[in-house]
Amino acid sequence: MVNDVIVSVLLVGGALMSLAAGIGLVRFPDLLSRMHAATKPQVLGLLLFLLALAVEFESWPLVPVLVLCWIFQLLTSPVSAHMVGRAGYRTRHLRRDLLTLDELDDVVARAAEGDPAGPDRTEATRREAGGGTA
Amino acid sequence: MTTVVYVAGGILAIAVLLALYRAVRGPSILDRVLALDVVLAVVGAGLVLNMVAGRHLDNLVLLVTISLIGFIGSVTVARFVTDRK
Amino acid sequence: MSRQRIPLVTELPLVIWLVLVWGALWQDFSPGNLVFGAIIAYAVVNFFYLPPVELTGRFNVLWVVPFLGRFLYRLVVASAEVFWLAVTRGPSLRSAVVAVQLRSRSDFLVTATGHAISLIPGSLVLEVDRSTSTLYLHCLHIRSDEDAEAIRRDVRATEVWLIRLMGSRTDLDALTAEEARR
């Protein structure tokens, strides 16, 4: 009985996280702010759903798989978020009028002047690739 | 319990509709990829809901697979967008 | 690709991780299964060669639980906050790109900090400058310089936690020296 209540709360909570992502996707003004909304069901929403699963089935052998599932998500979702965010910034998919502050702008401008390939960029890519497989 | 499953499923349905709206509207391909990522997350949530409702564990493999390789699509598209510029 | 031999000790964390993954996927942690998993893990590590990730060689188990607690707490708070912003503010939201200079020069630690920051809704790593270990973050709902400063402090606090958890000796010594000065 208590379990049922916990499972219900977790399920509805996880579903609300997805709903928040949906609302954020529709209402936020530009790509980069939408990305913040999108990471939520992937991290906290998944955690709540996995917890619901663990509580519902009450079996210990299940727990490592669920933890593993969450760890995979933790390792992979920042990689895709970083790649999409970086591509979005570089292809000017953001509303500059909505930025209070942009400390990357002049850095990028300087890198673009120096050499088009941009040493910082290849470095960043390699690092993120290494981080993803770590 | 059935009520909860229906409520959560309803919320997920609204979420997926909102995400699909963004996927259709765009405006850029990165927006669409992002929206489809959210759709994938909702599909994962739906798999868990299905397991809880049916009291089985058949979808667990799918869930682990989604969380492991779900990011590849958006990384590929992001790469493509950057390089074509 | 030139393939130099990697000593088993540096591969050991990866092998152990793969064995744990194997056990978790089979939902079976019996010795026989684990031994079989270890054989496969060893073969995988040797056949599918990856450049070794340079760990810092230090891991403080005592800090795991507090760090996870802080991480989960911030995750929940930030998620609720972004939900609230999506509902109330929506299109009129202002954000910022903030540069944060980290202390550590270790690739591993900068990556870990970036991951932890990206996972929490409301901040997102756009770019990394490896030579100065600077993270460029996109942050939601920044209206003034004070907000940006708060974000910087927050990120550097996350880094402090990670240094305590698994930073190298030199990073840890630098941190204690810095705290002693204050």
Short mmCIF file of C-alpha atoms in Angstrom, two decimals, chain A residues 16-17 19-20 23-24 27-30 32-37 39-40 43-44 47 59 61-62 64-65 68 70-79 81-83 85-86 89-90 94-105 107-108 120-121 123-128 130-134, chain C residues 14 17 20-25 27-29 50 53 68 71-72 75-76 78-80 82-83 85-100 106-108 110-111 114-115 118-131 133 136 138-140 142-145 148 152:
data_model
loop_
_atom_site.label_atom_id
_atom_site.label_comp_id
_atom_site.label_asym_id
_atom_site.label_seq_id
_atom_site.Cartn_x
_atom_site.Cartn_y
_atom_site.Cartn_z
CA LEU A 16 5.78 16.14 -14.84
CA MET A 17 9.48 16.47 -15.69
CA LEU A 19 5.81 17.89 -19.30
CA ALA A 20 8.16 20.63 -18.09
CA ILE A 23 6.45 23.38 -22.03
CA GLY A 24 10.03 24.65 -22.02
CA ARG A 27 7.84 28.58 -24.60
CA PHE A 28 11.55 29.38 -24.40
CA PRO A 29 12.75 31.94 -26.93
CA ASP A 30 15.89 30.44 -28.48
CA LEU A 32 20.10 27.38 -26.14
CA SER A 33 17.47 28.12 -23.52
CA ARG A 34 15.34 25.29 -24.88
CA MET A 35 18.27 22.96 -24.33
CA HIS A 36 18.09 23.54 -20.58
CA ALA A 37 14.50 22.38 -20.60
CA THR A 39 17.98 17.91 -20.27
CA LYS A 40 15.45 17.57 -17.48
CA VAL A 43 18.30 13.16 -16.04
CA LEU A 44 15.82 13.75 -13.22
CA LEU A 47 15.87 8.89 -12.23
CA SER A 59 14.01 -6.94 -6.20
CA PRO A 61 19.16 -7.90 -8.63
CA LEU A 62 17.26 -5.23 -10.53
CA PRO A 64 22.43 -2.56 -10.60
CA VAL A 65 20.77 -2.51 -14.05
CA LEU A 68 23.76 1.35 -14.90
CA TRP A 70 21.15 6.05 -15.18
CA ILE A 71 24.96 6.20 -15.32
CA PHE A 72 24.88 5.66 -19.09
CA GLN A 73 22.44 8.52 -19.37
CA LEU A 74 24.62 10.72 -17.13
CA LEU A 75 27.67 10.01 -19.27
CA THR A 76 26.02 10.51 -22.63
CA SER A 77 23.49 13.32 -22.30
CA PRO A 78 26.03 16.13 -21.55
CA VAL A 79 27.97 15.07 -24.64
CA ALA A 81 23.98 18.72 -25.11
CA HIS A 82 27.47 20.14 -25.53
CA MET A 83 27.65 19.22 -29.21
CA GLY A 85 24.91 23.77 -27.92
CA ARG A 86 28.28 24.39 -29.52
CA TYR A 89 26.34 28.94 -30.83
CA ARG A 90 28.64 28.67 -33.81
CA LEU A 94 20.72 32.30 -30.49
CA ARG A 95 19.05 35.60 -29.86
CA ARG A 96 21.81 37.96 -28.88
CA ASP A 97 19.33 40.56 -27.69
CA LEU A 98 18.33 38.18 -24.91
CA LEU A 99 21.85 37.74 -23.60
CA THR A 100 22.82 39.85 -20.61
CA LEU A 101 26.46 38.98 -21.06
CA ASP A 102 28.52 37.13 -23.65
CA GLU A 103 32.09 36.38 -22.70
CA LEU A 104 32.65 33.90 -25.50
CA ASP A 105 31.95 36.30 -28.35
CA VAL A 107 37.18 34.82 -27.92
CA VAL A 108 35.48 33.27 -30.94
CA ASP A 120 40.60 25.83 -29.34
CA ARG A 121 37.82 24.15 -31.21
CA GLU A 123 40.97 20.78 -28.65
CA ALA A 124 37.50 21.06 -27.19
CA THR A 125 36.19 18.37 -29.52
CA ARG A 126 38.91 15.95 -28.66
CA ARG A 127 38.46 16.54 -24.97
CA GLU A 128 34.73 15.99 -25.09
CA GLY A 130 37.61 11.54 -24.48
CA GLY A 131 35.19 12.50 -21.71
CA GLY A 132 32.33 10.67 -23.36
CA THR A 133 34.09 7.36 -23.43
CA ALA A 134 35.51 7.74 -19.96
CA LEU C 14 38.28 0.08 -16.88
CA TRP C 17 33.96 -1.20 -14.58
CA LEU C 20 30.43 -4.60 -13.12
CA VAL C 21 28.53 -3.69 -16.30
CA TRP C 22 28.56 -7.35 -17.31
CA GLY C 23 27.21 -8.46 -13.95
CA ALA C 24 24.55 -5.75 -13.92
CA LEU C 25 23.34 -6.57 -17.42
CA GLN C 27 21.49 -9.35 -13.20
CA ASP C 28 23.77 -12.04 -11.83
CA PHE C 29 26.77 -11.35 -9.60
CA LEU C 50 41.43 3.19 -26.62
CA VAL C 53 42.02 7.96 -19.58
CA LEU C 68 25.93 12.65 -4.56
CA PHE C 71 24.29 16.76 -6.73
CA LEU C 72 20.80 15.28 -6.33
CA LEU C 75 19.34 18.60 -9.59
CA VAL C 76 15.90 18.66 -7.99
CA ALA C 78 17.29 23.40 -10.54
CA SER C 79 14.72 21.22 -12.31
CA ALA C 80 11.90 22.79 -10.32
CA VAL C 82 13.51 25.66 -14.80
CA PHE C 83 9.95 24.29 -14.74
CA LEU C 85 10.68 29.68 -15.36
CA ALA C 86 9.16 27.85 -18.33
CA VAL C 87 5.66 28.37 -16.98
CA THR C 88 5.95 31.93 -15.67
CA ARG C 89 8.61 33.71 -17.73
CA GLY C 90 8.68 31.83 -21.01
CA PRO C 91 9.63 34.01 -23.99
CA SER C 92 10.90 36.97 -21.99
CA LEU C 93 13.69 34.98 -20.41
CA ARG C 94 17.17 36.49 -20.36
CA SER C 95 20.28 34.34 -20.28
CA ALA C 96 24.04 34.81 -20.56
CA VAL C 97 27.25 33.20 -21.70
CA VAL C 98 29.61 33.19 -18.75
CA ALA C 99 33.30 32.31 -18.70
CA VAL C 100 34.43 30.40 -15.64
CA SER C 106 43.77 18.16 -15.20
CA ASP C 107 41.74 17.19 -18.29
CA PHE C 108 39.88 14.60 -16.30
CA VAL C 110 37.72 19.72 -16.04
CA THR C 111 35.67 17.13 -17.96
CA GLY C 114 31.75 20.18 -17.10
CA HIS C 115 29.65 17.03 -16.96
CA SER C 118 25.76 20.28 -17.77
CA LEU C 119 23.64 17.68 -16.00
CA ILE C 120 22.09 20.28 -13.75
CA PRO C 121 19.41 22.16 -15.72
CA GLY C 122 20.02 25.87 -16.06
CA SER C 123 23.66 25.70 -17.11
CA LEU C 124 25.26 24.17 -20.16
CA VAL C 125 28.85 23.93 -21.34
CA LEU C 126 29.22 25.61 -24.73
CA GLU C 127 32.96 25.59 -25.14
CA VAL C 128 36.10 24.51 -23.31
CA ASP C 129 39.42 26.26 -23.52
CA ARG C 130 41.83 23.56 -22.58
CA SER C 131 44.97 25.68 -22.33
CA SER C 133 40.92 25.37 -18.37
CA TYR C 136 32.14 28.84 -21.27
CA HIS C 138 25.26 29.21 -21.15
CA CYS C 139 23.10 30.00 -18.14
CA LEU C 140 19.40 30.65 -17.87
CA ILE C 142 20.91 35.86 -15.65
CA ARG C 143 19.78 39.46 -15.24
CA SER C 144 22.84 41.15 -13.81
CA ASP C 145 26.53 40.76 -13.14
CA ALA C 148 26.83 35.77 -13.30
CA ARG C 152 30.96 31.41 -11.23
#
